[in-house]
């Protein structure tokens, strides 16, 4: 181990939170808000991080006593900061009992999650728990779980048996109404195991929704080098993030117990719906559109995409004529200002956010990012050629070949099936029809409405490519 290895300067606060899914996003967002809240208002809100699958994060953080560097990447400078709010990291696959014990401890009052869309084991088009999911089948039959919903249910069961109040379950994933989604999957799974447990959770549990926002690209090997250069310490797991951050939280916690996140700048509100629609459609919707089209057009990162004037004009058109008209903004927020801020966040050249990274798991993302907007716009009789093109670009992408015939490394829980559907169909029209039949993504009604326009857009992608297809949809 290098002798300049990063380490702690002070003990971690006593834990009050268990966080499932300790990736870069949470370490650059929720963990920093929590550290700031404790610095201002105190409280036993240290964090026990849990990796559900891989030991990588634990192995990187353990030698540095769970501390790490968060680097704020402003266009003009980067600012490192040492984060010390994490107490320890557990690996669920290695020791599920240790995770359940931590979650059952009465001093833990919140279990938060960033497990990505697929971690909820639900059907993206309906939001319902997928009872055929192999991890869910396993978790119904076994007391030591594999899935995030399984951990929540088994730990809540242990608390009920011990006479302890439930913890608050706080989803921090990019899902609409994420509190309701996690509540529904937890109740559906609890009901399979013990209906009385489901009743207890329904009566006593709390599942506040939250809207999270900060652009955090995956940490790359060169980032680790850079952090050593600027801080003098070797950190095996730094996080690189943009300056902007936003967290809007529905203020509904068991016994009102939570860190004073408002002191750190979070917005505590009664209803987050307007914030969440705005963010999922304006930010994540265009992120996904630019990821597929940008990747096909040969752009490596979102800032590269924004440096291409045609692509930048395209995203403006998406915001102004296709997405914003479907939204009612939160009180006091202007969608024009919001779009302008997004354009400069995307263009930040310090942020090397790969189109390939955002393109991951499209089957889980499309419904809430793009398909809802399309449905609303089409019902109102407004054409959406840009978003239609984005759906066609996703179909082209999951077919597995880029425009030069190169193989794409498609990461998606449905990747094999999507590729087979595309490969087995002959013509563009058949490929589009086959992909529209994937009911986890497209409802029957969506598929019928999208078939004609998406087929036409897909055809153009094949004939002229992504950049010229974009030119054709620009007004
Ligand atoms: C991105 C998000 O990877 C993706 O799908 O769209 O992670 C995005 O960067 C964040 O939601 C920004 O808050």
PDB file of N, CA and C in Angstrom, residues 9-47:
ATOM      1  N   UNK A   9      -9.281  11.819   9.217  1.00  0.00           N
ATOM      2  CA  UNK A   9      -8.730  12.808  10.151  1.00  0.00           C
ATOM      3  C   UNK A   9      -9.558  12.853  11.426  1.00  0.00           C
ATOM      4  N   UNK A  10     -10.745  12.233  11.396  1.00  0.00           N
ATOM      5  CA  UNK A  10     -11.621  12.228  12.578  1.00  0.00           C
ATOM      6  C   UNK A  10     -12.524  11.002  12.503  1.00  0.00           C
ATOM      7  N   UNK A  11     -13.070  10.569  13.660  1.00  0.00           N
ATOM      8  CA  UNK A  11     -13.932   9.384  13.608  1.00  0.00           C
ATOM      9  C   UNK A  11     -15.222   9.682  12.839  1.00  0.00           C
ATOM     10  N   UNK A  12     -15.800   8.638  12.255  1.00  0.00           N
ATOM     11  CA  UNK A  12     -17.090   8.829  11.567  1.00  0.00           C
ATOM     12  C   UNK A  12     -18.167   9.073  12.619  1.00  0.00           C
ATOM     13  N   UNK A  13     -19.212   9.836  12.261  1.00  0.00           N
ATOM     14  CA  UNK A  13     -20.332   9.998  13.194  1.00  0.00           C
ATOM     15  C   UNK A  13     -20.990   8.648  13.460  1.00  0.00           C
ATOM     16  N   UNK A  14     -21.667   8.512  14.603  1.00  0.00           N
ATOM     17  CA  UNK A  14     -22.358   7.252  14.919  1.00  0.00           C
ATOM     18  C   UNK A  14     -23.418   6.984  13.833  1.00  0.00           C
ATOM     19  N   UNK A  15     -23.472   5.753  13.296  1.00  0.00           N
ATOM     20  CA  UNK A  15     -24.388   5.518  12.163  1.00  0.00           C
ATOM     21  C   UNK A  15     -25.872   5.639  12.498  1.00  0.00           C
ATOM     22  N   UNK A  16     -26.612   6.260  11.591  1.00  0.00           N
ATOM     23  CA  UNK A  16     -28.076   6.338  11.665  1.00  0.00           C
ATOM     24  C   UNK A  16     -28.708   5.954  10.340  1.00  0.00           C
ATOM     25  N   UNK A  17     -27.842   5.797   9.310  1.00  0.00           N
ATOM     26  CA  UNK A  17     -28.328   5.492   7.959  1.00  0.00           C
ATOM     27  C   UNK A  17     -27.602   4.251   7.437  1.00  0.00           C
ATOM     28  N   UNK A  18     -28.346   3.346   6.807  1.00  0.00           N
ATOM     29  CA  UNK A  18     -27.715   2.300   5.984  1.00  0.00           C
ATOM     30  C   UNK A  18     -28.049   2.666   4.550  1.00  0.00           C
ATOM     31  N   UNK A  19     -27.035   2.713   3.703  1.00  0.00           N
ATOM     32  CA  UNK A  19     -27.302   3.036   2.296  1.00  0.00           C
ATOM     33  C   UNK A  19     -27.006   1.836   1.405  1.00  0.00           C
ATOM     34  N   UNK A  20     -28.004   1.391   0.655  1.00  0.00           N
ATOM     35  CA  UNK A  20     -27.831   0.256  -0.265  1.00  0.00           C
ATOM     36  C   UNK A  20     -27.433   0.765  -1.639  1.00  0.00           C
ATOM     37  N   UNK A  21     -26.287   0.311  -2.159  1.00  0.00           N
ATOM     38  CA  UNK A  21     -25.830   0.725  -3.493  1.00  0.00           C
ATOM     39  C   UNK A  21     -24.858   1.885  -3.385  1.00  0.00           C
ATOM     40  N   UNK A  22     -23.675   1.600  -2.817  1.00  0.00           N
ATOM     41  CA  UNK A  22     -22.726   2.689  -2.533  1.00  0.00           C
ATOM     42  C   UNK A  22     -21.866   2.985  -3.765  1.00  0.00           C
ATOM     43  N   UNK A  23     -22.516   3.496  -4.817  1.00  0.00           N
ATOM     44  CA  UNK A  23     -21.768   3.838  -6.034  1.00  0.00           C
ATOM     45  C   UNK A  23     -21.264   5.270  -5.982  1.00  0.00           C
ATOM     46  N   UNK A  24     -20.738   5.722  -7.137  1.00  0.00           N
ATOM     47  CA  UNK A  24     -20.194   7.085  -7.193  1.00  0.00           C
ATOM     48  C   UNK A  24     -21.291   8.118  -6.963  1.00  0.00           C
ATOM     49  N   UNK A  25     -22.490   7.872  -7.496  1.00  0.00           N
ATOM     50  CA  UNK A  25     -23.521   8.906  -7.391  1.00  0.00           C
ATOM     51  C   UNK A  25     -23.836   9.236  -5.931  1.00  0.00           C
ATOM     52  N   UNK A  26     -24.125   8.245  -5.125  1.00  0.00           N
ATOM     53  CA  UNK A  26     -24.499   8.539  -3.735  1.00  0.00           C
ATOM     54  C   UNK A  26     -23.333   9.177  -2.975  1.00  0.00           C
ATOM     55  N   UNK A  27     -22.120   8.721  -3.262  1.00  0.00           N
ATOM     56  CA  UNK A  27     -20.969   9.278  -2.535  1.00  0.00           C
ATOM     57  C   UNK A  27     -20.721  10.740  -2.913  1.00  0.00           C
ATOM     58  N   UNK A  28     -21.201  11.138  -4.128  1.00  0.00           N
ATOM     59  CA  UNK A  28     -21.020  12.532  -4.552  1.00  0.00           C
ATOM     60  C   UNK A  28     -22.260  13.383  -4.268  1.00  0.00           C
ATOM     61  N   UNK A  29     -23.317  12.753  -3.765  1.00  0.00           N
ATOM     62  CA  UNK A  29     -24.580  13.496  -3.579  1.00  0.00           C
ATOM     63  C   UNK A  29     -25.086  13.330  -2.145  1.00  0.00           C
ATOM     64  N   UNK A  30     -25.847  12.256  -1.882  1.00  0.00           N
ATOM     65  CA  UNK A  30     -26.468  12.082  -0.558  1.00  0.00           C
ATOM     66  C   UNK A  30     -25.466  12.103   0.586  1.00  0.00           C
ATOM     67  N   UNK A  31     -24.314  11.468   0.388  1.00  0.00           N
ATOM     68  CA  UNK A  31     -23.317  11.414   1.478  1.00  0.00           C
ATOM     69  C   UNK A  31     -22.801  12.819   1.797  1.00  0.00           C
ATOM     70  N   UNK A  32     -22.618  13.651   0.774  1.00  0.00           N
ATOM     71  CA  UNK A  32     -22.092  15.004   1.017  1.00  0.00           C
ATOM     72  C   UNK A  32     -23.166  15.874   1.682  1.00  0.00           C
ATOM     73  N   UNK A  33     -24.404  15.777   1.209  1.00  0.00           N
ATOM     74  CA  UNK A  33     -25.484  16.508   1.882  1.00  0.00           C
ATOM     75  C   UNK A  33     -25.537  16.110   3.364  1.00  0.00           C
ATOM     76  N   UNK A  34     -25.384  14.812   3.628  1.00  0.00           N
ATOM     77  CA  UNK A  34     -25.506  14.340   5.007  1.00  0.00           C
ATOM     78  C   UNK A  34     -24.339  14.861   5.843  1.00  0.00           C
ATOM     79  N   UNK A  35     -23.134  14.814   5.284  1.00  0.00           N
ATOM     80  CA  UNK A  35     -21.982  15.342   6.022  1.00  0.00           C
ATOM     81  C   UNK A  35     -22.191  16.839   6.312  1.00  0.00           C
ATOM     82  N   UNK A  36     -22.705  17.569   5.333  1.00  0.00           N
ATOM     83  CA  UNK A  36     -22.953  19.012   5.537  1.00  0.00           C
ATOM     84  C   UNK A  36     -24.037  19.240   6.593  1.00  0.00           C
ATOM     85  N   UNK A  37     -25.076  18.410   6.566  1.00  0.00           N
ATOM     86  CA  UNK A  37     -26.171  18.569   7.541  1.00  0.00           C
ATOM     87  C   UNK A  37     -25.655  18.345   8.957  1.00  0.00           C
ATOM     88  N   UNK A  38     -24.801  17.322   9.113  1.00  0.00           N
ATOM     89  CA  UNK A  38     -24.255  17.035  10.451  1.00  0.00           C
ATOM     90  C   UNK A  38     -23.352  18.190  10.894  1.00  0.00           C
ATOM     91  N   UNK A  39     -22.573  18.724   9.949  1.00  0.00           N
ATOM     92  CA  UNK A  39     -21.645  19.818  10.303  1.00  0.00           C
ATOM     93  C   UNK A  39     -22.433  21.021  10.827  1.00  0.00           C
ATOM     94  N   UNK A  40     -23.612  21.264  10.268  1.00  0.00           N
ATOM     95  CA  UNK A  40     -24.394  22.429  10.708  1.00  0.00           C
ATOM     96  C   UNK A  40     -25.240  22.124  11.933  1.00  0.00           C
ATOM     97  N   UNK A  41     -25.930  20.982  11.921  1.00  0.00           N
ATOM     98  CA  UNK A  41     -26.957  20.761  12.947  1.00  0.00           C
ATOM     99  C   UNK A  41     -26.703  19.541  13.826  1.00  0.00           C
ATOM    100  N   UNK A  42     -25.611  18.796  13.586  1.00  0.00           N
ATOM    101  CA  UNK A  42     -25.298  17.628  14.421  1.00  0.00           C
ATOM    102  C   UNK A  42     -26.207  16.448  14.128  1.00  0.00           C
ATOM    103  N   UNK A  43     -26.188  15.449  15.040  1.00  0.00           N
ATOM    104  CA  UNK A  43     -27.026  14.260  14.882  1.00  0.00           C
ATOM    105  C   UNK A  43     -26.195  13.033  14.554  1.00  0.00           C
ATOM    106  N   UNK A  44     -26.719  11.868  15.011  1.00  0.00           N
ATOM    107  CA  UNK A  44     -26.026  10.593  14.765  1.00  0.00           C
ATOM    108  C   UNK A  44     -26.451  10.051  13.407  1.00  0.00           C
ATOM    109  N   UNK A  45     -25.885  10.592  12.370  1.00  0.00           N
ATOM    110  CA  UNK A  45     -26.313  10.228  11.021  1.00  0.00           C
ATOM    111  C   UNK A  45     -25.164   9.722  10.164  1.00  0.00           C
ATOM    112  N   UNK A  46     -24.190   9.090  10.781  1.00  0.00           N
ATOM    113  CA  UNK A  46     -23.144   8.439  10.005  1.00  0.00           C
ATOM    114  C   UNK A  46     -23.785   7.368   9.117  1.00  0.00           C
ATOM    115  N   UNK A  47     -23.034   6.940   8.107  1.00  0.00           N
ATOM    116  CA  UNK A  47     -23.607   6.061   7.072  1.00  0.00           C
ATOM    117  C   UNK A  47     -22.860   4.718   7.014  1.00  0.00           C
TER     118      UNK A  47
END
